[in-house]
PDB file of C-alpha atoms in Angstrom:
ATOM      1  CA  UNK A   1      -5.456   7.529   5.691  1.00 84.00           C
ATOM      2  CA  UNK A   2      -8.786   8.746   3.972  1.00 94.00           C
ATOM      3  CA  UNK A   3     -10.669   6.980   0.367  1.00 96.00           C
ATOM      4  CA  UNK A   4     -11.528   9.178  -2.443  1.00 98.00           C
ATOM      5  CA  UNK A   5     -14.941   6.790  -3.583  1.00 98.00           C
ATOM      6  CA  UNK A   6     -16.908   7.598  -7.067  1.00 98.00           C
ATOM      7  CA  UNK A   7     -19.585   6.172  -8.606  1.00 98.00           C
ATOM      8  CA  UNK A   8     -17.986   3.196 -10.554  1.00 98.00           C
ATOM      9  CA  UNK A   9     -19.527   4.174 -14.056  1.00 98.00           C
ATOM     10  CA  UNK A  10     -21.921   6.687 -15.476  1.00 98.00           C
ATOM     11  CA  UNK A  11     -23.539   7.076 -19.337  1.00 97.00           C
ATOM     12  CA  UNK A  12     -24.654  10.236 -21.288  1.00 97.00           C
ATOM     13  CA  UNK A  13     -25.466  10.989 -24.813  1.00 97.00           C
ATOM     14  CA  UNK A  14     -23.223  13.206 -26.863  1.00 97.00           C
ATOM     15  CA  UNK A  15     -23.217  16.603 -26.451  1.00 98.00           C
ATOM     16  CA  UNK A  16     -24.962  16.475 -22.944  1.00 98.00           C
ATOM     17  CA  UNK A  17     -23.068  17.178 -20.018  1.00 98.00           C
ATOM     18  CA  UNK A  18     -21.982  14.986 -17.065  1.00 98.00           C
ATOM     19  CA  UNK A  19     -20.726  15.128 -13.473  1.00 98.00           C
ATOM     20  CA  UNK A  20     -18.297  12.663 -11.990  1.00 98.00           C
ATOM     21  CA  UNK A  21     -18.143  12.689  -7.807  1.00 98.00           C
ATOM     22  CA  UNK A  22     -15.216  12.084  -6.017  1.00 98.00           C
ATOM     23  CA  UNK A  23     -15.839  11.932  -2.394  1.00 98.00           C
ATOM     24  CA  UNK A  24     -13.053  12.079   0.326  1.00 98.00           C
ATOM     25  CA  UNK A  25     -13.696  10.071   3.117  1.00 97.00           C
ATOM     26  CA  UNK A  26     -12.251  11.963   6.006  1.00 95.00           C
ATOM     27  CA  UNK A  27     -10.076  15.031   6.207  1.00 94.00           C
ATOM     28  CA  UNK A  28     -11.673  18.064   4.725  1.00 95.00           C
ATOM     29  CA  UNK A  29     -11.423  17.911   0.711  1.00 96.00           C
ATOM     30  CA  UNK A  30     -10.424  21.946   0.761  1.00 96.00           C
ATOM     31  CA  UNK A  31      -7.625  21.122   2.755  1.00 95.00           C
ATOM     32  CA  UNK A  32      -5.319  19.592  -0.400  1.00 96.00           C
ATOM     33  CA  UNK A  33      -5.983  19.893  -3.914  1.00 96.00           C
ATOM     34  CA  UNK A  34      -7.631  17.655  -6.311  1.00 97.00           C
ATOM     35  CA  UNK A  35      -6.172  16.195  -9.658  1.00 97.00           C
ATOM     36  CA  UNK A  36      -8.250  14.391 -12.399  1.00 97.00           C
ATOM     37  CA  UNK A  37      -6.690  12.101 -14.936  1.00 97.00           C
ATOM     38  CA  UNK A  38      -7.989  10.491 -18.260  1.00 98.00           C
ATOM     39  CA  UNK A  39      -7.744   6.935 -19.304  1.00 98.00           C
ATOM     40  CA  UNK A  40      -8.480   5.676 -22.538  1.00 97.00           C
ATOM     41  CA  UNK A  41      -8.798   2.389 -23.409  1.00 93.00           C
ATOM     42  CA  UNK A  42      -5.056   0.791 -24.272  1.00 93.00           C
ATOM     43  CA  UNK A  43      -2.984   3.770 -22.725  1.00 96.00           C
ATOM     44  CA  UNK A  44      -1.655   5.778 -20.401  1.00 97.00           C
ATOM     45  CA  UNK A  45      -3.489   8.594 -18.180  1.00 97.00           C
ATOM     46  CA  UNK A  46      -3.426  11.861 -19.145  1.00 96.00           C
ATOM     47  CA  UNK A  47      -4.012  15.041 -16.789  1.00 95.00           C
ATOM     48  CA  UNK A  48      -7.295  16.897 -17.486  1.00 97.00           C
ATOM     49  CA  UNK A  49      -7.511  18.852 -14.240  1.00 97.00           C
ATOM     50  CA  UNK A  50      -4.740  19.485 -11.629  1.00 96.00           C
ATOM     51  CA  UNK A  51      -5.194  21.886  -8.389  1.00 97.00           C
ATOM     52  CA  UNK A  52      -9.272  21.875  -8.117  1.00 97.00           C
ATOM     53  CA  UNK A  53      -9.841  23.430 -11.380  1.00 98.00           C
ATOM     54  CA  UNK A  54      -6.930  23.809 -13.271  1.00 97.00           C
ATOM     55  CA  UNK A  55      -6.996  22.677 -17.479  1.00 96.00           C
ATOM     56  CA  UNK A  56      -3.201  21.416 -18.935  1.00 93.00           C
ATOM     57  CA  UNK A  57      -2.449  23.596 -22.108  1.00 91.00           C
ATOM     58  CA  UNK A  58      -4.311  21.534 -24.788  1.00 93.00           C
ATOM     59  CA  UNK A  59      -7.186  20.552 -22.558  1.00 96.00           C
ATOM     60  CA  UNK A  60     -10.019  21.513 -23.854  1.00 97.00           C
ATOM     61  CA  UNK A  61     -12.599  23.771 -21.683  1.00 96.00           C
ATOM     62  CA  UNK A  62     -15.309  21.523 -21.699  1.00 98.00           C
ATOM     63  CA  UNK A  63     -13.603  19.594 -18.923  1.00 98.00           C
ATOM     64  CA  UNK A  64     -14.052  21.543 -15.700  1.00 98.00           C
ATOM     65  CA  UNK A  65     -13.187  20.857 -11.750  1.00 98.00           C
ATOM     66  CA  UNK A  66     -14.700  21.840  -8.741  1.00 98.00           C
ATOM     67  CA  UNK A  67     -14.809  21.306  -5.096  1.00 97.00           C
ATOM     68  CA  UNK A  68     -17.753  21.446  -2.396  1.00 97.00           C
ATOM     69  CA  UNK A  69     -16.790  21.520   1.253  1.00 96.00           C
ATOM     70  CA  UNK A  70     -20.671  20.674   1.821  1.00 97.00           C
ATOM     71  CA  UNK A  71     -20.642  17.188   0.803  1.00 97.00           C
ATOM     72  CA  UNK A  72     -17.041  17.103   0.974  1.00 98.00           C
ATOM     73  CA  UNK A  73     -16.556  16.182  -2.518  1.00 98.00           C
ATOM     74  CA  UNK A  74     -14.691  16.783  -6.013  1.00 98.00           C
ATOM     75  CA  UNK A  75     -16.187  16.806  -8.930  1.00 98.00           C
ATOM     76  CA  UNK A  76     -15.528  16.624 -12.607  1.00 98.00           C
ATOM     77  CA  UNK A  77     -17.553  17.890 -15.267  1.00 98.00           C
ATOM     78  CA  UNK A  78     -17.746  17.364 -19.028  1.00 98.00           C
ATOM     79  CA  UNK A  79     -19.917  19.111 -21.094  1.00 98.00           C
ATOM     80  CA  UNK A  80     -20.670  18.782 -24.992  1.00 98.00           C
ATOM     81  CA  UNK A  81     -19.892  15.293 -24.307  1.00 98.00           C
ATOM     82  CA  UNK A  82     -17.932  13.741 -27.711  1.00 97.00           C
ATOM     83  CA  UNK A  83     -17.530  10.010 -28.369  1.00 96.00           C
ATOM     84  CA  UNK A  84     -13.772  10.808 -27.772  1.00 96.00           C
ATOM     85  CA  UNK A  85     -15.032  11.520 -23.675  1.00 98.00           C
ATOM     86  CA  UNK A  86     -15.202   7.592 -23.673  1.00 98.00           C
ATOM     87  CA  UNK A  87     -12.959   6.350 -20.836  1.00 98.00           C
ATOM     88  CA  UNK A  88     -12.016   5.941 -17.599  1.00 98.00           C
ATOM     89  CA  UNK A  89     -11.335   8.763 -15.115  1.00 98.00           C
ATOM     90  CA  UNK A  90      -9.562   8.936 -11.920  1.00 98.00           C
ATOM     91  CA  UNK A  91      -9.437  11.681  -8.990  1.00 98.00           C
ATOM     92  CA  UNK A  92      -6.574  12.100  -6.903  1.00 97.00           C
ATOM     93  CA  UNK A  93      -5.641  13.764  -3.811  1.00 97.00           C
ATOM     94  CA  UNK A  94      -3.245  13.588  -0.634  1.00 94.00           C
ATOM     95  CA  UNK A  95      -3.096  13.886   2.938  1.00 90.00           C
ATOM     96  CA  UNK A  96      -0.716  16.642   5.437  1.00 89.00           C
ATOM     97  CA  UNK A  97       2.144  13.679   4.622  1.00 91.00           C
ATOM     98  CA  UNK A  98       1.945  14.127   1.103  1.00 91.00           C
ATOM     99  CA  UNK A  99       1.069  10.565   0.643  1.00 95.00           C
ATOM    100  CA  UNK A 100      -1.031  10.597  -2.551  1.00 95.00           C
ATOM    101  CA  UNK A 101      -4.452   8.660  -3.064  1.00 96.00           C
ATOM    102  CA  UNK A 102      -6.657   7.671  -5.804  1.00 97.00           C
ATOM    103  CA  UNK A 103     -10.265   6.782  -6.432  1.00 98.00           C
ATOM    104  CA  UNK A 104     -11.199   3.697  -7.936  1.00 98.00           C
ATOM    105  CA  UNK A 105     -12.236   5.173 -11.259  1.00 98.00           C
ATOM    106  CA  UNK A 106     -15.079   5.758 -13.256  1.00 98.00           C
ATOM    107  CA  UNK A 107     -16.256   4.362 -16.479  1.00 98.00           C
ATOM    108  CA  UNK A 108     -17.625   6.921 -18.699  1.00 98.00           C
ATOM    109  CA  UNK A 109     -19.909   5.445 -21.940  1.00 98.00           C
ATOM    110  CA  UNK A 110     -20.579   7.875 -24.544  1.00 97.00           C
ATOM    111  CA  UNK A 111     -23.412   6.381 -25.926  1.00 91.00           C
TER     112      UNK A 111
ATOM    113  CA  UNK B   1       7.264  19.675 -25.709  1.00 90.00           C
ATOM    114  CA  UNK B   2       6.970  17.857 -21.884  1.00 92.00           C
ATOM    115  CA  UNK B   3       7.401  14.151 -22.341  1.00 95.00           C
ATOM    116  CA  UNK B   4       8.109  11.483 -20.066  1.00 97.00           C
ATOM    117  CA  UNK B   5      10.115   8.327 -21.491  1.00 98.00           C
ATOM    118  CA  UNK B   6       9.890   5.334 -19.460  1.00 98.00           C
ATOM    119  CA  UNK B   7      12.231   2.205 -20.432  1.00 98.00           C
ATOM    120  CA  UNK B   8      10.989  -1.306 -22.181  1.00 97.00           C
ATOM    121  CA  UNK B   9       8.875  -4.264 -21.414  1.00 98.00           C
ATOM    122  CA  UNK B  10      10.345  -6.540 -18.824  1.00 98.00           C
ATOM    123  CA  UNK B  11      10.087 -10.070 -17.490  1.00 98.00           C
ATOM    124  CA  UNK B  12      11.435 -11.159 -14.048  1.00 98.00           C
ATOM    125  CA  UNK B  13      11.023 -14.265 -11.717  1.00 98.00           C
ATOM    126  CA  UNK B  14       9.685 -14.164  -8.455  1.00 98.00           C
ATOM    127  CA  UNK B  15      12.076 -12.709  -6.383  1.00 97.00           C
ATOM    128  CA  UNK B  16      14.060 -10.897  -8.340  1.00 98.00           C
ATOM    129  CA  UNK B  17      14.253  -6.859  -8.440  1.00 98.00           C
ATOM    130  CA  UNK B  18      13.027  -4.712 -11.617  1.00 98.00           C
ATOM    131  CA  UNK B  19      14.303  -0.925 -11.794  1.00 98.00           C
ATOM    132  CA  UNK B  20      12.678   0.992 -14.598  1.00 98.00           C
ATOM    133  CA  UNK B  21      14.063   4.395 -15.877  1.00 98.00           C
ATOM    134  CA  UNK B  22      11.433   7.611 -16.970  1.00 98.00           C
ATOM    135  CA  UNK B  23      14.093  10.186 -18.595  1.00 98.00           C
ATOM    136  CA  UNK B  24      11.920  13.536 -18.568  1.00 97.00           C
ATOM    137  CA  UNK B  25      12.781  16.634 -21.215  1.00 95.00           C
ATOM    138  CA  UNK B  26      10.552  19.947 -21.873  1.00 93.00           C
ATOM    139  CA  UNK B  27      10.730  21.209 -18.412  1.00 93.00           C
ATOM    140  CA  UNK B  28      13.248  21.806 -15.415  1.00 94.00           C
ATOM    141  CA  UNK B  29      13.210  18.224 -13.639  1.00 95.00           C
ATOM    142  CA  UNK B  30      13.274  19.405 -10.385  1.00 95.00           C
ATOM    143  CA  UNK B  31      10.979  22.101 -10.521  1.00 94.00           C
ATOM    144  CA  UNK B  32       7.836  18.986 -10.320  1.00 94.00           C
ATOM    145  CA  UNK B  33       7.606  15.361  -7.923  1.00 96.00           C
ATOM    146  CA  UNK B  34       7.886  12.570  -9.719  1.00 97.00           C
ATOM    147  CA  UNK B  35       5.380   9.823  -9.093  1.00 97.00           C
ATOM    148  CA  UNK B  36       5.520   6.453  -9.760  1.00 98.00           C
ATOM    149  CA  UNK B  37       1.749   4.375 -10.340  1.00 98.00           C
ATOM    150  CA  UNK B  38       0.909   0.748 -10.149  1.00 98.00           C
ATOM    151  CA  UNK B  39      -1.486  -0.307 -12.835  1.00 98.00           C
ATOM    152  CA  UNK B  40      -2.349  -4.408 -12.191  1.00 98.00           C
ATOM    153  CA  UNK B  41      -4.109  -5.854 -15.516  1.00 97.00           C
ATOM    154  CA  UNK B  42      -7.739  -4.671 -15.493  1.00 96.00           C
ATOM    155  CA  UNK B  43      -7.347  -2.582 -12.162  1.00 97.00           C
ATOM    156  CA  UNK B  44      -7.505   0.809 -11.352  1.00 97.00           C
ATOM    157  CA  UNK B  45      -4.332   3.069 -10.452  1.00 98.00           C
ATOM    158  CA  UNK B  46      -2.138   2.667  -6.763  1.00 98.00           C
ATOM    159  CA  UNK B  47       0.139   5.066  -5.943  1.00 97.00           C
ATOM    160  CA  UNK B  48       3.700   3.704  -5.121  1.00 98.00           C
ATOM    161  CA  UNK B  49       5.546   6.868  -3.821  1.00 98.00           C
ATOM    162  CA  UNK B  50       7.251  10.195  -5.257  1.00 97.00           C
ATOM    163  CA  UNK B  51      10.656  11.730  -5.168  1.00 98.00           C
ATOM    164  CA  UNK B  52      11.619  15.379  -5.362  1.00 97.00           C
ATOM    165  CA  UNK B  53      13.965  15.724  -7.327  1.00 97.00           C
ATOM    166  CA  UNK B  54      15.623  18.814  -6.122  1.00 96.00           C
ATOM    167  CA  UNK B  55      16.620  17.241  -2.610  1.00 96.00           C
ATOM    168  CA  UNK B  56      16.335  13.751  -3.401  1.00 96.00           C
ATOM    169  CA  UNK B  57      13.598  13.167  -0.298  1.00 97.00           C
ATOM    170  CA  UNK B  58      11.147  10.129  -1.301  1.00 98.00           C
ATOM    171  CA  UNK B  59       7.884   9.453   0.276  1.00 97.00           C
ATOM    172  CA  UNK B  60       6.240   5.705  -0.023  1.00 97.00           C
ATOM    173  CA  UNK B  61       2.812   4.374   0.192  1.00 96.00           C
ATOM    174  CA  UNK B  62       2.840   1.539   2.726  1.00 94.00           C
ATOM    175  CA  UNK B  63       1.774  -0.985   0.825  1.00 95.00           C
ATOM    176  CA  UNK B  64       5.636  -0.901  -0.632  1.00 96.00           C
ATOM    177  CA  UNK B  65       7.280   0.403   2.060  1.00 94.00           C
ATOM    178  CA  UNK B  66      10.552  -1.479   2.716  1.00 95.00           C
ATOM    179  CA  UNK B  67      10.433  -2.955  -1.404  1.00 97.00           C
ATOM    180  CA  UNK B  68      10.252   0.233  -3.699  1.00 98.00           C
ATOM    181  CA  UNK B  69      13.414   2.566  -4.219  1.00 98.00           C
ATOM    182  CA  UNK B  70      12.877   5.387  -5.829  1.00 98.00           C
ATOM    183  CA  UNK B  71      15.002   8.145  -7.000  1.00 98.00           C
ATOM    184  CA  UNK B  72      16.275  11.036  -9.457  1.00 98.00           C
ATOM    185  CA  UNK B  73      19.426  11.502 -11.256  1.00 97.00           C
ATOM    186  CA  UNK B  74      19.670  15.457 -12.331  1.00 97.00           C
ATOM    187  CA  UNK B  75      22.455  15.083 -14.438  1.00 97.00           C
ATOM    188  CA  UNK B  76      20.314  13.035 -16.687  1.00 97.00           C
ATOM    189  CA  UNK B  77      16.977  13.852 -16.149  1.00 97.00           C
ATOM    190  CA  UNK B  78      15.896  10.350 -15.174  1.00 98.00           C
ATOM    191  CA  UNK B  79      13.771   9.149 -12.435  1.00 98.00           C
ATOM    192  CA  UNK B  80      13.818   5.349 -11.155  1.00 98.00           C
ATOM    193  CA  UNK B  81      11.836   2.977  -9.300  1.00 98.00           C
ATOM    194  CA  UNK B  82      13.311  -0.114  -8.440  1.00 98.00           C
ATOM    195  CA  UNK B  83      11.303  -2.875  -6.953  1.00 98.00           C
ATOM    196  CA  UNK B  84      12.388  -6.149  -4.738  1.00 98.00           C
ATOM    197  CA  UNK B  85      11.219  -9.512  -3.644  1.00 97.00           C
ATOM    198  CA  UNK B  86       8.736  -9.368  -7.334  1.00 98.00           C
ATOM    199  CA  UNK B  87       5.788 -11.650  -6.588  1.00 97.00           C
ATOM    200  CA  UNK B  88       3.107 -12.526  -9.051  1.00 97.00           C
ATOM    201  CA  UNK B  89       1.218  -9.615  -7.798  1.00 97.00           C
ATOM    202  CA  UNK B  90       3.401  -6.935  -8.589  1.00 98.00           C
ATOM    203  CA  UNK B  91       2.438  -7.944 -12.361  1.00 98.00           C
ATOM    204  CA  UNK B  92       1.169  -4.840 -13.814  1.00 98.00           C
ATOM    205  CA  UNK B  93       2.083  -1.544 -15.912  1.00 98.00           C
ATOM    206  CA  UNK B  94       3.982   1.149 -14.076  1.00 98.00           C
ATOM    207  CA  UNK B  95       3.938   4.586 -14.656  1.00 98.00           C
ATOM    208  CA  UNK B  96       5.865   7.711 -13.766  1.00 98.00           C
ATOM    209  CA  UNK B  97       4.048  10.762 -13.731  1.00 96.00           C
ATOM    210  CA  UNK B  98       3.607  14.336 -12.313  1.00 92.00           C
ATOM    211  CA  UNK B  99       0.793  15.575 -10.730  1.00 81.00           C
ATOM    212  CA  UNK B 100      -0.351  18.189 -13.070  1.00 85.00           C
ATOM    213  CA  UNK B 101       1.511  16.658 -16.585  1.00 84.00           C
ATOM    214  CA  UNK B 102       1.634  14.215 -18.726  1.00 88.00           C
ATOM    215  CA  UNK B 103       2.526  10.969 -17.803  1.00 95.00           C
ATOM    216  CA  UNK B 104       4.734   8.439 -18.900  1.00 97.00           C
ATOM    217  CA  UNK B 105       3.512   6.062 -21.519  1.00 97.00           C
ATOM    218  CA  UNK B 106       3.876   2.825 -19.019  1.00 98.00           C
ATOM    219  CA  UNK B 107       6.376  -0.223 -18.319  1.00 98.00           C
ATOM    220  CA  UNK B 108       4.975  -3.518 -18.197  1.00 98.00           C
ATOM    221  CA  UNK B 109       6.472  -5.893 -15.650  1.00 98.00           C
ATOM    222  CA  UNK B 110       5.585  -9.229 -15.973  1.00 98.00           C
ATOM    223  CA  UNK B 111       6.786 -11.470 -12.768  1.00 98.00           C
ATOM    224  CA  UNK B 112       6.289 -14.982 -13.845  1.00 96.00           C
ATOM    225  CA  UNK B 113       8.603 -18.494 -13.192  1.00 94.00           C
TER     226      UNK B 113
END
């Protein structure tokens, strides 16, 4: 089976913009689609991008997915960072078995 | 609205089997995989295994291979996990969840003599 690994936290400043990497470990990361999921502190995850770079209804578009087959990687992006952005986020993906994987999540300080 | 109920709080001994319910309304139940997510007390998320709900075909992570049961009742709109042999370990919230929803709001299990 492959690893999904990203960085384990990362800070900005309101309002800026940040990038959270997800990188697959083996197994190219075009080959099945990437979710992301929001954690806030104290409750469940919530889906902010589902099939690459797909938004739920309700999420807003300053959350934004991408893939690169160059460094094999998945990426998340948040810009006009609010204090609200504050949690932990978690990329998921799956292998030709459908066997689903996660990363080990980053911690995202709004500070 | 799409919302994903999951049933109450539990507390079992080690060795004893849990089965936790996550009734789904908002949107045709077997039109999505349900997942089911292991969330151990300051850890990140492990997936357990899915069902569809359509055919009934389940798919498990290794790590609970041969423990976890999971499956879907259409006539209710429920999905269950049931877990065996509960071990200290297997302490931890549990969610059900489909990949491109919401989520269920969690079950905590507590396994403790």
């Amino acid at each position: 089976n492959f690893m999904l690994t990203q960085p384990h936290s990362v800070s900005e400043s309101p309002g800026k913009t940040v990038t959270i990497s997800c990188t697959r470990s083996s197994g190219s990361i075009a080959s099945n689609y990437v979710q992301w999921y929001q954690q806030r502190p104290g409750s469940s995850p919530t889906t902010v991008i589902y099939e690459d770079n797909q938004r739920p209804s309700g999420v807003p578009d300053r959350f934004s997915g991408s893939i690169d087959s160059s460094s094999n990687s998945a990426s998340l992006t948040i810009s006009g960072l609010k204090t609200e952005d504050e949690a932990d986020y978690y990329c998921q993906s799956y292998d030709s078995s459908n066997h689903r994987v996660f990363g080990g999540g980053t911690k995202l300080t709004v500070l | 609205e799409v919302q994903l109920v999951q049933s109450g709080a539990e507390v079992k001994k080690p060795g004893a089997t849990v089965k936790i319910s996550c009734k789904v309304s908002g949107y045709t139940f077997t039109d999505y995989y349900m997942h089911w997510v292991q969330q151990a007390p300051g850890k990140g998320l492990e997936w357990m295994g899915l069902v569809d709900p359509e055919d009934g075909e389940t798919i498990y992570a290794e790590k609970f291979q041969g423990r976890v049961t999971i499956t879907a009742d259409t006539s209710t709109d429920t999905a269950y996990m049931e877990l065996s042999s509960l071990r200290s370990e297997d302490t931890a919230v549990y969610y059900c969840a489909t990949d491109s929803g919401p989520w269920g709001q969690g079950t905590l299990v507590t396994v403790s003599s």
